[in-house]
Structures are given as C-alpha cells and as structure tokens.
C-alpha cells in the first residue's frame, strides 16, 4: 500500500480508529443518558465500565490489523502522523481501558453510595482517558499539545471534584496553575519548532534538528562531505534548538511528574478522592512516558543515517538530560516519601520515584549506539504493566482502610494484620513489589530496566544502575513503615470485614504479582517485546524508503543525504 | 526422584507452609515439625554419592576439573529466555554446599522443634503465620544454597528477607521493630550491590564471549558453545575466556575484578557479619525468638561465607588478591572486637551474639589469605559454628523460658539446680570456646595454620595470625567467665523451682552436643573428606590465575 493510500481518509481508517471513537461515544452517552433516564450516578458508572470494555474489545479487534510499521491516518497528506495506530498505541489502549475499568470498580466499592454527581465524575474520567489515548498515538506537535490539554483539563477538575473539601480545592488550584504554566512553556517550544521548520510533524522536525545539530557538533562535516557548507541552507542556531527541545519536554515532564516538575503531584494526590489518585498515579504518567518514548525514538531514528560517532555526540545531551532527570526523580521521590504520614501523599512520592525508574529506560532509547536486543521500550512496557497491578492493589487497600477509619494517616493501618488480614496480606505483597524485591513482579520489572541499562553500558547508564539500586534501599524504609503499622503495632481498633469485591480485587492483584514474579516471568516480556516492536516511524525516517527515494530526500536536506551517501560508500 | 531431589528439597517446606495455611491452627506445629523432618531426611540422601565417591553411576559427570570434583543431583532447564539471555533453573550439589545444606535442614528441624512451646511465648498471635513464615524461610535458605545460577540465587537470597523480617518483627522482644528493620535494611544494602554485580557480570561475560566471533566453548559442558553472557556461576568461574576478560576489563575507570569483588563482598560481609557492618546482628539476635536466633546463627550467617567461597573468589581471583590485606584486617578486627564486646555484655543472648561475630571473623580471615588450609579451616569453622552457636542460643532460650530474664549477673549455680542442663551447657559453650576435642577447635586451628602458611606470600600474615590467636584467649576469657557466673557457684534459692530440662529440650540439645563432640574427634571423616576436593580445586585455580596475573604484570 502506498503512502498516499494510507493517508487518505476512508471508512477503513474510521474502523482502525474505532476505539477512540468508542471512547468519544461513551463520553456523549454519559452526558445524554440523564436526559432520557434521569440522573443516576450508578448508571454513569455502568456506562463507563461498558465503554471501557467496548473500547478494549475494539482495540483488540484492530490489533490484528496493525501492519509492520504502523499506520498513520485520519489526516490529509500534509499532516501525516496526526493519529497513529501501531503496536505501542494498542498496548497502551488495552492497558488504560482495563485500568479504567478497575478504577470504576473501585469507585463502585467505595464512593458509589454517597456520590451524587457521578455523571460529571465519569465524564471527566473518560475525557482525560481520551486525552491520554490521543497522547500516545500521535506524532504531530499540535495534536500532542491538544492531547496533553485534553488529558489535563479534566484532571484539574476531577482533582477538585469534592468542592466542599478545602484541601481538594487547593490541590486543584495548584494543579491548574502549574499545569497552565507548563503548557505555556510547551507551546512556546512548539511554536519555536514551527517557526524554524514550518512543519508540525515531529518526524520531519527530528530529521531537521539532527541535521542542524550535527553540523554544529565537534565533527567537522566538511571532512566527511566536502562542499556541504556551500549547499546547505544556513543552519539554525543550536541554542534555539536546545531551548525549543527543552521547552517542549517541560510539558511532557509535567505529565510524568518528573522532578522538578512534580510539585503538583503530592498535593493533587492528597486532595483528590482516592479513585482519582489511583487513576492519575498510573495513567497520566504512563501516557506521558509513552509519548516520551515515541518522541525520543523518532529523534534516535533520525540519527540512524549518520556515521556512528556523530550519532553519539548529537544526541548524548538528550540522553544525559533524560537520565539525570530520571535519577533525580527517583531519588527525590524516595527521600521525600520518608517523612510523609498521609498514605496518599506517600504513594504520590512513590509514584514520582517509579516514574523515574521508567524514565531511565527512555534514556537508553536515545543512545543509538546499541543494537538493542534488549529493548528499553519493552522493559518500560513491562514495568508499566506491573505498576498497574501494584498500584491498583495498594490504592485499593488504602481506599478501603481510609474509608473505614475516616483518616488517611498511616496510623489508620495500625493492626490491620489482625483487623483485616485479607487486606493486610495483599497490601504487603503490593508494597514489597513496589520496593522491587523478589518474589514479586516489581523485582522483575526492575531487573529488565537494569538489564537494559547494563546492556547500554557506559558511565551514564552504569551510574543509573547504581542510582536505581540505591533507591531500592531508600524506598524500603518508607514502604515498610506501612507494613510495620499493619503488623507490628496495634492500637486496638475494631476488626472489620472488607467488601467482597474489594477484597477479591486486591487479593487478585497480589496473586498476579506473585505469579508474574515467579512463574510467568517470560510471558509478559515476550508480549511487551511484540508491542515494543515496529514503532510507527514517519515516512521520512524509514530506512527502506530512504534508499528508494534518495532524490526526494536530497531536496529536503542535502547535508544529511551527503553524509549518508558517504557512510554507505564506506 | 533422584533426578529432581533438589527440587523436592527446596519445595518440601513450601508444601508444608501451604498445608499449615489451610489446616486448623491446632495442627500448625505438628505439620511444621513434620515438614522440617521430612526435609532433613531428604537432605541426608544427598550424602550418598559423596560416600560412594568414585562410583560414577551415582554421580552426574558434568563437572570439569577446574573447580570442584563433580556436580551432583544437577537439575538444569532454561527458565527465562528473552532477547539476548537465558536464565536457568540450575541446581546442583558439590562439596561446598552439601555440608551447608545438611546443616540447614538439621538446624531448621531442631529450631522448629524449639518452636513447639509457641503457646507459652510472650507474643502468641497467629501460630499459623509463624509456621508459614518459618517454612518459607527454610525454602529460601535451601534454595540459596543449591542455586548455581546467579539470578536464581539472588531470588532465593531475597526471598529469605521478608519472612525473617516478620519473624523478628512480630514475635520478637521489646525492641523488635527496630531490630527487624535494621536487619532488613542492612541485608538489602548489601544485596543491591550484588544486583549491580549480577547485571555487570552478565554483560561483561557477554562481551568476553562476543569478542570471539563464533562463541566460546563451555568450560565443563561438552558440546555447548556460549554465544552470550551467562549467569551460570560455575561457567563464570571456570571459563578461561571469561576469566581472562574479567581480569583485564575496566568498569567505570576502575579494574573490573576488584570492583565486582567488593560489590559482592559487601553483600556477603553483611550476612557474615564482618565488622563494621555487623551491628544488625546483636539487635536481631537479642530481639528474635529463640528458634529464629538459632536459624540466624546456624544458617543465615553461613550464607556470607558461602558467598565468598562460591562467588567472590572463584570468579574474581585477582579481586581477592587485591583486597587480601583489607579482608584479613576486617577478619582480625571482627575476631578481637567481637570477643571484647562479648566480654563486656551482661545480657546472656547478646554475649552469644557477639561471640558469633568473633567466630565468623575466623572464617573471613581464613578465606582472605587464600591458602588450602585457610579455606578448609574457614569451611570447617562455618559448620562448627553452625552446630555450636544454635546450641548456645537454645541454651539461653531454655533458661529464659524459666527465668524470664537474661541478666548474666542474676544467675548462678544453675548446674546444681539443673544438672543435665548444666552438662549440656558446658559442652555447648566449650565447643564455642574451641576446646580441643570439640568442633570449635578444629576450625580455629586450621584457620590459624592457614594464615601462617601464607607467610611467604604476605608479610602481614604472621602478625595477623598472632593477633587472631590471641583472640582465642579472649574467647576463653568470656566463655569461662560466663560459665562461672551462670552455672557455677552456690545454688540460688530463686532458681530452686526451675524444672530440669524436658524431654523435648533434651531432644534438641543431645543431637547438637553429639555433633559437637563428633566433629571434634572425626573432622576428616565428617567434613574434610566431603569438602576438601572442591575447596582445593578452587584454591588451585585461584593460585593459577593470580600467578598468571602477577607474571603478566612483571612481564610488562
């Protein structure tokens, strides 16, 4: 199939993007249903659950039709990459929808009785989910900005959903202000890119950026390809490029809640009701991480045509930047979690730390020197999968316990081992898995990331390995504070029987964590390898076509083409 | 069954744990003891091939001549294959882990029997939880000793942490929370560095292999070609290509072997425990319930020494040479400092705990000098300490059950009150002291001889040996003083009501006492015959590699 055919809007394309459409339909249905049947929170919940499962099924349905290098569609020729369907986006959609269903079930267990505005709650939830889905399936600057906003705006509101709660209001305000500033910075970066290159396609931008940066690098291009200076258009200032890149990544880092863009995270997590905290802790971070992976992969692919040593020098700055932010995030998150007494705040800092671990894998991705047999993307995908179970379990227990005690302090867990062993034991599994110790899945997730880093080698990556393992040690202490409260101290509170579906969910999470940590170690990895493969690459960066359409490419950037020719001549 | 004996052995306690969990709680301790007895019986079966050494039909002949004689009861299946690497479910027995394995099941059995009076403890909550965790711990311990794949080893190693944390933290004494978290943090601090070493060793061995285009022949498996890195501990130690690369490679600007050696060493030194990372031990011992102290002293400490012998030295011989002086100093300091601390204690249990630090210092010293005798002595010392130390802890436990305190100065004349107990205690503490004829003596003297043997290699060997020998005097000092204060002297009226040791307590003490004596008079037949083949192989290849390295260095 030729590129023109791919980019032409057809019914076929509508079918390929049916999951997104289903999500939109769910949104409309939640809004429209009260007009016919009257207001009912539970109905909205059921619609959301149904919508999530429908979207999941539709995603699985189109998964089989994902071709080798993914599809970019629903857009005219000029804006290729507007919406992408490839293995990675399928993976995220399935995971997100399953997680949304889980969060909805948590809501049924916890809040459904006293909640009166369920329709609004679920509209916001589904709206942010739609934003996240779009975020992970695009390589178009405008679309990225819109998707991030679509994911953020409902999140601002949903955090402050309980409007009588001063804490929630404060959290929401902080979130809005911080998010607004970050969005503005990101837009600034975006506009710089557009101003420089007159395109919104990240693939093209990456291609030009690499060509420009490399002409500024220490390698003298003239020696590689004599006469380049004469042919090449005036190279853009590398400072401007760096500023644009930096501004752009600020927006992504804000969604990941990477240090130093994490300040909203603890407050928002503490103020929001616990289902929302659960939702945000995994989904918004996972979506942003996958977006990061997509962008970084595009840039790495853009360097693919360069000679080896030029490749390294061109993007090593990006690798170091991501690596350092990752290292600082997990260190900061873990140390800050030390003194937290509020369980939601503690888990918020823990989520910052975990985002740091996952970002480490993204840092490896930048480094083009690896013919990575051990893909960093799949390591990250496995980690996200495990993280879903760990967080669903931990927040599930926390939700039931804090409701029972009407307190979010760690002391609410006191004596839980006696009061409700069916909650305390899975909680231990989830917490120890969050630390990253065998025999739980968290350890395996961490090992895959360490393996990726180890395979990449070099000072930066071995440094990250050390940071990651030392952080394991640091994090042990605060997770064990909860374990200690549950089993070692007991202030004589009443025993209670948790709700059956709630207990089933958290125990299932614990069992899954053990199984994934001991028995089924390989299967998730194999699956993730499949989904991490064949990321969509904009046509300009596809190697096969690169050779076929060399003439076309010359018109775009003579410098890079010359370099490539030179490299292939060797 | 013979082919999968080790799997049965590893998972028998786990089955017991599952049974305890589902059966009514009145049966918990019965099932617990039964599971540990079955496990012990299974482990005895391991001795068979070693008794009939030379009978090739009994042994699986896969072990090359590089280190160890042969590997027995091998189980080897690929477990996780992903991308560029394979992690294997690889279990096997040689002279190094066989005695430690039997010791583990033996101590676990007696410790489980020592838990029989659970209902009379201070904390009696959840008897089922206790025995489940106890048996989980045993699975972790056995798994650690039989795993020959680093990844598998690491998993079992970490699996022990959580049960131990709960066993100390829930059923412990007054400062149990502090002791439990301290134990967990210290051990994890060591093992995270081990994790780094594991990842690094895998990729560096991979680089060694990929340097030669068509792969490297396995050192001991006929017809197997390595095309990637490996977690196989035997391969890492015996494959010459990998060894050569490990010896010359650089890691972040430092030499690979010394760095990795120290990463592994820290992890094992915490468990051993060597000064200065020993401080978790007195706390953990004092707060843990008696059976758990027995396990800690009898088995967990041995994992440190086992780690040195299995990983640090065979895989990074040049690292061992590089750090020899530091390790020997740490060993001597542990011996002397541990003994001096023990002398200063007024808490009975804390005294025994510090004596462990002192005794395990001999293990470190013996290994550090890298001589045949030193390695043999270290190994013997581990087994001897694994017998005498749990016995001492149980002796403390017996008296604590009666007196409900452990203040040494408030005891006295117990031999008159409880003559049978007094006799057992004397055997146990004299074995710990190192009285000739009892097990402690052989280990210590062998280590000292080994250190003297190294005087041609290391100028510091003789001073170290002299200092370590003076540790023996300190040991005699605190043990004799202890016996005098607790067991001798006039009978005290407040102890008059103490009942004599029960049949159950005798059933625990007598096997320990018998082994103390037997290992003292038949060291060759009971231990050296089993272990020396493997140990000598390790030391031989150690010397070969280090001499080669020295020759290379002087050649330049």
mmCIF file of C-alpha atoms in Angstrom, chain B residues 5-311:
data_model
loop_
_atom_site.group_PDB
_atom_site.id
_atom_site.type_symbol
_atom_site.label_atom_id
_atom_site.label_comp_id
_atom_site.label_asym_id
_atom_site.label_seq_id
_atom_site.Cartn_x
_atom_site.Cartn_y
_atom_site.Cartn_z
ATOM 1 C CA UNK B 5 15.714 -34.497 44.537
ATOM 2 C CA UNK B 6 16.884 -30.921 44.945
ATOM 3 C CA UNK B 7 13.594 -29.561 43.695
ATOM 4 C CA UNK B 8 11.775 -31.725 46.200
ATOM 5 C CA UNK B 9 14.120 -30.496 48.863
ATOM 6 C CA UNK B 10 13.616 -26.838 48.025
ATOM 7 C CA UNK B 11 9.878 -27.013 47.807
ATOM 8 C CA UNK B 12 9.080 -29.513 50.547
ATOM 9 C CA UNK B 13 8.952 -26.749 53.182
ATOM 10 C CA UNK B 14 6.800 -24.693 50.832
ATOM 11 C CA UNK B 15 4.294 -27.533 50.621
ATOM 12 C CA UNK B 16 4.431 -27.680 54.408
ATOM 13 C CA UNK B 17 3.733 -23.948 54.531
ATOM 14 C CA UNK B 18 0.710 -24.353 52.277
ATOM 15 C CA UNK B 19 -0.563 -27.173 54.491
ATOM 16 C CA UNK B 20 -0.108 -25.107 57.623
ATOM 17 C CA UNK B 21 -2.036 -22.288 55.984
ATOM 18 C CA UNK B 22 -5.067 -24.390 55.133
ATOM 19 C CA UNK B 23 -5.227 -26.740 58.118
ATOM 20 C CA UNK B 24 -6.667 -25.745 61.519
ATOM 21 C CA UNK B 25 -4.254 -23.937 63.757
ATOM 22 C CA UNK B 26 -4.035 -26.736 66.318
ATOM 23 C CA UNK B 27 -2.146 -28.736 63.715
ATOM 24 C CA UNK B 28 0.231 -25.960 62.725
ATOM 25 C CA UNK B 29 3.205 -27.002 64.807
ATOM 26 C CA UNK B 30 2.741 -30.699 64.029
ATOM 27 C CA UNK B 31 2.794 -30.010 60.316
ATOM 28 C CA UNK B 32 5.688 -27.620 60.733
ATOM 29 C CA UNK B 33 7.842 -30.154 62.533
ATOM 30 C CA UNK B 34 6.812 -32.907 60.139
ATOM 31 C CA UNK B 35 7.769 -30.782 57.138
ATOM 32 C CA UNK B 36 11.185 -29.966 58.549
ATOM 33 C CA UNK B 37 11.813 -33.597 59.499
ATOM 34 C CA UNK B 38 10.913 -34.763 56.004
ATOM 35 C CA UNK B 39 13.187 -32.123 54.543
ATOM 36 C CA UNK B 40 16.034 -33.204 56.772
ATOM 37 C CA UNK B 41 15.529 -36.830 55.806
ATOM 38 C CA UNK B 42 15.590 -35.880 52.132
ATOM 39 C CA UNK B 43 18.766 -33.902 52.601
ATOM 40 C CA UNK B 44 20.520 -36.892 54.185
ATOM 41 C CA UNK B 45 20.067 -38.649 50.886
ATOM 42 C CA UNK B 46 22.476 -36.130 49.378
ATOM 43 C CA UNK B 47 25.383 -37.625 51.287
ATOM 44 C CA UNK B 48 25.071 -40.914 49.412
ATOM 45 C CA UNK B 49 27.085 -40.037 46.302
ATOM 46 C CA UNK B 50 29.778 -38.496 48.428
ATOM 47 C CA UNK B 51 30.170 -41.656 50.481
ATOM 48 C CA UNK B 52 30.495 -43.763 47.362
ATOM 49 C CA UNK B 53 32.824 -41.346 45.643
ATOM 50 C CA UNK B 54 34.351 -42.892 42.568
ATOM 51 C CA UNK B 55 31.220 -44.775 41.742
ATOM 52 C CA UNK B 56 30.478 -42.992 38.503
ATOM 53 C CA UNK B 57 26.997 -44.384 38.091
ATOM 54 C CA UNK B 58 25.844 -42.438 41.138
ATOM 55 C CA UNK B 59 27.223 -39.110 40.100
ATOM 56 C CA UNK B 60 26.308 -36.901 37.232
ATOM 57 C CA UNK B 61 29.528 -36.299 35.404
ATOM 58 C CA UNK B 62 29.279 -32.778 34.221
ATOM 59 C CA UNK B 63 31.736 -31.046 36.402
ATOM 60 C CA UNK B 64 35.063 -30.178 34.877
ATOM 61 C CA UNK B 65 38.362 -30.294 36.636
ATOM 62 C CA UNK B 66 38.612 -26.555 37.061
ATOM 63 C CA UNK B 67 36.898 -26.401 40.376
ATOM 64 C CA UNK B 68 35.126 -28.967 42.409
ATOM 65 C CA UNK B 69 35.144 -32.612 41.718
ATOM 66 C CA UNK B 70 31.798 -33.314 40.214
ATOM 67 C CA UNK B 71 28.450 -31.705 40.456
ATOM 68 C CA UNK B 72 25.750 -33.975 41.784
ATOM 69 C CA UNK B 73 21.978 -34.039 41.504
ATOM 70 C CA UNK B 74 22.099 -31.499 38.720
ATOM 71 C CA UNK B 75 18.860 -30.035 37.529
ATOM 72 C CA UNK B 76 19.152 -27.714 34.657
ATOM 73 C CA UNK B 77 16.405 -26.299 32.495
ATOM 74 C CA UNK B 78 16.127 -22.935 30.789
ATOM 75 C CA UNK B 79 13.776 -20.839 32.855
ATOM 76 C CA UNK B 80 13.575 -17.433 31.281
ATOM 77 C CA UNK B 81 14.767 -16.751 27.785
ATOM 78 C CA UNK B 82 14.422 -13.281 26.487
ATOM 79 C CA UNK B 83 16.276 -11.439 23.803
ATOM 80 C CA UNK B 84 19.930 -11.972 24.388
ATOM 81 C CA UNK B 85 19.871 -14.005 27.511
ATOM 82 C CA UNK B 86 18.858 -17.145 29.283
ATOM 83 C CA UNK B 87 18.264 -17.588 32.950
ATOM 84 C CA UNK B 88 18.379 -21.171 34.032
ATOM 85 C CA UNK B 89 16.784 -23.163 36.758
ATOM 86 C CA UNK B 90 20.127 -24.668 37.657
ATOM 87 C CA UNK B 91 20.558 -26.580 40.878
ATOM 88 C CA UNK B 92 23.478 -28.722 41.872
ATOM 89 C CA UNK B 93 25.484 -30.008 44.770
ATOM 90 C CA UNK B 94 29.214 -30.144 45.290
ATOM 91 C CA UNK B 95 31.491 -30.277 48.279
ATOM 92 C CA UNK B 96 30.868 -26.638 49.010
ATOM 93 C CA UNK B 97 27.149 -26.585 49.518
ATOM 94 C CA UNK B 98 26.402 -30.169 50.502
ATOM 95 C CA UNK B 99 27.505 -29.846 54.160
ATOM 96 C CA UNK B 100 25.872 -26.452 54.469
ATOM 97 C CA UNK B 101 22.665 -27.828 53.051
ATOM 98 C CA UNK B 102 22.538 -30.681 55.517
ATOM 99 C CA UNK B 103 23.351 -28.230 58.287
ATOM 100 C CA UNK B 104 20.477 -26.029 57.151
ATOM 101 C CA UNK B 105 17.869 -28.740 57.236
ATOM 102 C CA UNK B 106 19.268 -30.036 60.519
ATOM 103 C CA UNK B 107 19.182 -26.682 62.283
ATOM 104 C CA UNK B 108 15.796 -25.870 60.783
ATOM 105 C CA UNK B 109 14.397 -29.143 62.111
ATOM 106 C CA UNK B 110 15.675 -28.565 65.627
ATOM 107 C CA UNK B 111 14.637 -24.910 65.547
ATOM 108 C CA UNK B 112 11.169 -25.974 64.528
ATOM 109 C CA UNK B 113 11.117 -28.359 67.434
ATOM 110 C CA UNK B 114 12.249 -25.488 69.620
ATOM 111 C CA UNK B 115 9.138 -23.605 68.488
ATOM 112 C CA UNK B 116 6.945 -26.341 69.952
ATOM 113 C CA UNK B 117 6.165 -24.302 73.074
ATOM 114 C CA UNK B 118 4.886 -21.420 70.939
ATOM 115 C CA UNK B 119 1.818 -21.042 73.113
ATOM 116 C CA UNK B 120 3.877 -20.086 76.122
ATOM 117 C CA UNK B 121 5.697 -17.253 74.383
ATOM 118 C CA UNK B 122 5.140 -13.603 75.170
ATOM 119 C CA UNK B 123 3.626 -12.955 71.766
ATOM 120 C CA UNK B 124 1.309 -15.793 70.846
ATOM 121 C CA UNK B 125 -0.597 -14.275 67.986
ATOM 122 C CA UNK B 126 -1.123 -16.224 64.785
ATOM 123 C CA UNK B 127 0.629 -19.543 65.238
ATOM 124 C CA UNK B 128 -0.210 -20.366 61.639
ATOM 125 C CA UNK B 129 1.502 -17.243 60.405
ATOM 126 C CA UNK B 130 4.596 -18.149 62.378
ATOM 127 C CA UNK B 131 4.986 -21.616 60.923
ATOM 128 C CA UNK B 132 4.132 -20.495 57.401
ATOM 129 C CA UNK B 133 6.856 -17.883 57.549
ATOM 130 C CA UNK B 134 9.268 -20.313 59.172
ATOM 131 C CA UNK B 135 8.832 -22.802 56.362
ATOM 132 C CA UNK B 136 9.023 -20.089 53.709
ATOM 133 C CA UNK B 137 12.299 -19.076 55.259
ATOM 134 C CA UNK B 138 13.547 -22.640 55.034
ATOM 135 C CA UNK B 139 12.680 -22.782 51.347
ATOM 136 C CA UNK B 140 14.616 -19.581 50.818
ATOM 137 C CA UNK B 141 17.638 -20.920 52.692
ATOM 138 C CA UNK B 142 17.774 -24.234 50.883
ATOM 139 C CA UNK B 143 17.215 -22.545 47.553
ATOM 140 C CA UNK B 144 20.068 -20.156 48.172
ATOM 141 C CA UNK B 145 22.471 -22.978 48.873
ATOM 142 C CA UNK B 146 21.561 -25.154 45.904
ATOM 143 C CA UNK B 147 21.195 -22.493 43.194
ATOM 144 C CA UNK B 148 24.069 -22.320 40.765
ATOM 145 C CA UNK B 149 22.531 -19.699 38.549
ATOM 146 C CA UNK B 150 23.173 -16.230 39.878
ATOM 147 C CA UNK B 151 19.716 -14.954 39.075
ATOM 148 C CA UNK B 152 18.059 -17.864 40.829
ATOM 149 C CA UNK B 153 20.442 -17.490 43.740
ATOM 150 C CA UNK B 154 19.542 -13.846 44.044
ATOM 151 C CA UNK B 155 15.833 -14.544 44.078
ATOM 152 C CA UNK B 156 16.156 -17.117 46.860
ATOM 153 C CA UNK B 157 18.536 -14.838 48.705
ATOM 154 C CA UNK B 158 15.965 -12.045 48.761
ATOM 155 C CA UNK B 159 13.087 -14.387 49.458
ATOM 156 C CA UNK B 160 14.601 -15.049 52.878
ATOM 157 C CA UNK B 161 14.398 -11.396 53.865
ATOM 158 C CA UNK B 162 10.692 -10.908 54.190
ATOM 159 C CA UNK B 163 9.903 -13.956 56.376
ATOM 160 C CA UNK B 164 12.838 -13.127 58.613
ATOM 161 C CA UNK B 165 11.661 -9.545 58.901
ATOM 162 C CA UNK B 166 8.255 -10.674 60.060
ATOM 163 C CA UNK B 167 9.553 -13.419 62.323
ATOM 164 C CA UNK B 168 11.670 -10.904 64.208
ATOM 165 C CA UNK B 169 9.214 -8.051 63.944
ATOM 166 C CA UNK B 170 6.056 -9.831 65.050
ATOM 167 C CA UNK B 171 7.272 -12.438 67.510
ATOM 168 C CA UNK B 172 10.331 -10.642 68.817
ATOM 169 C CA UNK B 173 11.171 -8.931 72.088
ATOM 170 C CA UNK B 174 10.869 -5.369 73.305
ATOM 171 C CA UNK B 175 12.747 -3.581 70.520
ATOM 172 C CA UNK B 176 11.615 -5.952 67.790
ATOM 173 C CA UNK B 177 10.578 -3.278 65.291
ATOM 174 C CA UNK B 178 13.931 -1.599 65.406
ATOM 175 C CA UNK B 179 15.776 -4.906 65.129
ATOM 176 C CA UNK B 180 13.625 -6.131 62.254
ATOM 177 C CA UNK B 181 14.002 -3.039 60.107
ATOM 178 C CA UNK B 182 17.704 -2.883 60.848
ATOM 179 C CA UNK B 183 18.152 -6.454 59.730
ATOM 180 C CA UNK B 184 16.190 -5.790 56.563
ATOM 181 C CA UNK B 185 17.990 -2.550 55.690
ATOM 182 C CA UNK B 186 21.474 -3.899 56.287
ATOM 183 C CA UNK B 187 20.918 -7.049 54.305
ATOM 184 C CA UNK B 188 19.254 -5.225 51.461
ATOM 185 C CA UNK B 189 22.037 -2.650 51.385
ATOM 186 C CA UNK B 190 24.436 -5.462 50.676
ATOM 187 C CA UNK B 191 22.261 -7.259 48.220
ATOM 188 C CA UNK B 192 21.518 -4.266 45.998
ATOM 189 C CA UNK B 193 25.220 -4.017 45.257
ATOM 190 C CA UNK B 194 25.122 -7.703 44.496
ATOM 191 C CA UNK B 195 22.384 -6.963 41.987
ATOM 192 C CA UNK B 196 24.647 -4.467 40.232
ATOM 193 C CA UNK B 197 27.407 -7.055 40.175
ATOM 194 C CA UNK B 198 24.986 -9.600 38.740
ATOM 195 C CA UNK B 199 23.995 -7.350 35.855
ATOM 196 C CA UNK B 200 27.587 -6.308 35.234
ATOM 197 C CA UNK B 201 28.897 -9.871 35.310
ATOM 198 C CA UNK B 202 26.300 -10.928 32.820
ATOM 199 C CA UNK B 203 27.114 -8.262 30.285
ATOM 200 C CA UNK B 204 30.872 -8.432 30.752
ATOM 201 C CA UNK B 205 30.823 -12.182 30.245
ATOM 202 C CA UNK B 206 28.716 -11.473 27.180
ATOM 203 C CA UNK B 207 31.373 -9.097 25.903
ATOM 204 C CA UNK B 208 34.038 -11.708 26.533
ATOM 205 C CA UNK B 209 32.111 -14.224 24.507
ATOM 206 C CA UNK B 210 31.169 -11.918 21.684
ATOM 207 C CA UNK B 211 34.815 -10.881 21.246
ATOM 208 C CA UNK B 212 35.378 -14.222 19.591
ATOM 209 C CA UNK B 213 33.138 -14.440 16.590
ATOM 210 C CA UNK B 214 31.874 -17.994 16.827
ATOM 211 C CA UNK B 215 31.343 -18.123 20.571
ATOM 212 C CA UNK B 216 33.232 -19.801 23.354
ATOM 213 C CA UNK B 217 33.153 -23.454 24.285
ATOM 214 C CA UNK B 218 31.650 -24.096 27.677
ATOM 215 C CA UNK B 219 34.248 -24.976 30.248
ATOM 216 C CA UNK B 220 32.518 -28.052 31.547
ATOM 217 C CA UNK B 221 29.615 -28.905 29.318
ATOM 218 C CA UNK B 222 30.675 -30.896 26.304
ATOM 219 C CA UNK B 223 29.476 -29.578 23.012
ATOM 220 C CA UNK B 224 27.917 -26.431 24.446
ATOM 221 C CA UNK B 225 29.001 -23.154 22.948
ATOM 222 C CA UNK B 226 28.310 -19.924 24.713
ATOM 223 C CA UNK B 227 27.170 -17.183 22.391
ATOM 224 C CA UNK B 228 26.020 -14.739 25.046
ATOM 225 C CA UNK B 229 26.636 -13.750 28.633
ATOM 226 C CA UNK B 230 25.796 -16.159 31.382
ATOM 227 C CA UNK B 231 24.501 -16.246 34.923
ATOM 228 C CA UNK B 232 25.981 -19.705 35.420
ATOM 229 C CA UNK B 233 28.207 -19.400 38.468
ATOM 230 C CA UNK B 234 30.346 -22.381 37.543
ATOM 231 C CA UNK B 235 30.830 -21.208 33.988
ATOM 232 C CA UNK B 236 31.789 -17.736 35.150
ATOM 233 C CA UNK B 237 34.415 -19.237 37.416
ATOM 234 C CA UNK B 238 35.831 -21.840 35.072
ATOM 235 C CA UNK B 239 35.615 -20.473 31.562
ATOM 236 C CA UNK B 240 39.057 -19.219 30.663
ATOM 237 C CA UNK B 241 37.861 -16.715 28.096
ATOM 238 C CA UNK B 242 35.510 -15.107 30.563
ATOM 239 C CA UNK B 243 38.104 -15.238 33.323
ATOM 240 C CA UNK B 244 40.710 -13.573 31.142
ATOM 241 C CA UNK B 245 38.286 -10.834 30.197
ATOM 242 C CA UNK B 246 37.198 -10.290 33.808
ATOM 243 C CA UNK B 247 40.837 -9.950 34.760
ATOM 244 C CA UNK B 248 41.594 -7.249 32.222
ATOM 245 C CA UNK B 249 38.323 -5.353 31.750
ATOM 246 C CA UNK B 250 37.625 -1.925 33.164
ATOM 247 C CA UNK B 251 34.457 -0.777 34.873
ATOM 248 C CA UNK B 252 33.842 2.969 35.027
ATOM 249 C CA UNK B 253 37.538 3.676 35.030
ATOM 250 C CA UNK B 254 38.493 1.071 37.626
ATOM 251 C CA UNK B 255 39.593 -2.513 37.232
ATOM 252 C CA UNK B 256 36.584 -4.763 36.835
ATOM 253 C CA UNK B 257 37.580 -7.636 39.105
ATOM 254 C CA UNK B 258 38.350 -5.655 42.283
ATOM 255 C CA UNK B 259 35.223 -3.539 41.893
ATOM 256 C CA UNK B 260 32.928 -6.509 41.384
ATOM 257 C CA UNK B 261 34.664 -8.393 44.142
ATOM 258 C CA UNK B 262 33.948 -5.624 46.586
ATOM 259 C CA UNK B 263 30.324 -5.288 45.400
ATOM 260 C CA UNK B 264 29.763 -8.954 46.094
ATOM 261 C CA UNK B 265 31.849 -8.837 49.232
ATOM 262 C CA UNK B 266 29.760 -6.121 50.857
ATOM 263 C CA UNK B 267 26.621 -8.166 50.344
ATOM 264 C CA UNK B 268 28.130 -11.247 51.914
ATOM 265 C CA UNK B 269 30.019 -9.390 54.626
ATOM 266 C CA UNK B 270 26.752 -8.007 55.947
ATOM 267 C CA UNK B 271 25.426 -11.513 56.316
ATOM 268 C CA UNK B 272 28.634 -12.955 57.754
ATOM 269 C CA UNK B 273 28.718 -10.408 59.573
ATOM 270 C CA UNK B 274 32.078 -8.681 59.498
ATOM 271 C CA UNK B 275 32.925 -5.529 61.400
ATOM 272 C CA UNK B 276 31.876 -2.758 60.614
ATOM 273 C CA UNK B 277 28.589 -3.981 59.126
ATOM 274 C CA UNK B 278 27.840 -6.336 61.981
ATOM 275 C CA UNK B 279 25.692 -4.039 64.083
ATOM 276 C CA UNK B 280 22.409 -5.535 62.929
ATOM 277 C CA UNK B 281 23.339 -8.901 64.381
ATOM 278 C CA UNK B 282 23.280 -8.271 68.136
ATOM 279 C CA UNK B 283 19.983 -6.440 67.802
ATOM 280 C CA UNK B 284 18.396 -9.080 65.630
ATOM 281 C CA UNK B 285 19.598 -11.908 67.856
ATOM 282 C CA UNK B 286 18.526 -10.331 71.088
ATOM 283 C CA UNK B 287 15.052 -9.459 69.852
ATOM 284 C CA UNK B 288 14.343 -12.592 67.816
ATOM 285 C CA UNK B 289 12.582 -15.530 69.441
ATOM 286 C CA UNK B 290 14.906 -18.430 70.318
ATOM 287 C CA UNK B 291 14.268 -20.641 67.266
ATOM 288 C CA UNK B 292 14.805 -17.711 64.951
ATOM 289 C CA UNK B 293 18.075 -16.875 66.669
ATOM 290 C CA UNK B 294 19.090 -20.468 66.080
ATOM 291 C CA UNK B 295 18.325 -20.148 62.389
ATOM 292 C CA UNK B 296 20.069 -16.805 62.165
ATOM 293 C CA UNK B 297 23.241 -18.037 63.813
ATOM 294 C CA UNK B 298 23.195 -21.522 62.385
ATOM 295 C CA UNK B 299 22.312 -20.856 58.782
ATOM 296 C CA UNK B 300 21.978 -17.244 57.721
ATOM 297 C CA UNK B 301 25.462 -16.251 58.806
ATOM 298 C CA UNK B 302 26.868 -19.123 56.771
ATOM 299 C CA UNK B 303 25.494 -17.621 53.624
ATOM 300 C CA UNK B 304 28.070 -14.878 53.854
ATOM 301 C CA UNK B 305 30.914 -17.356 53.942
ATOM 302 C CA UNK B 306 29.301 -19.493 51.304
ATOM 303 C CA UNK B 307 29.014 -16.472 49.051
ATOM 304 C CA UNK B 308 32.734 -15.760 49.391
ATOM 305 C CA UNK B 309 33.615 -19.330 48.519
ATOM 306 C CA UNK B 310 31.117 -19.711 45.717
ATOM 307 C CA UNK B 311 31.318 -16.338 44.026
#
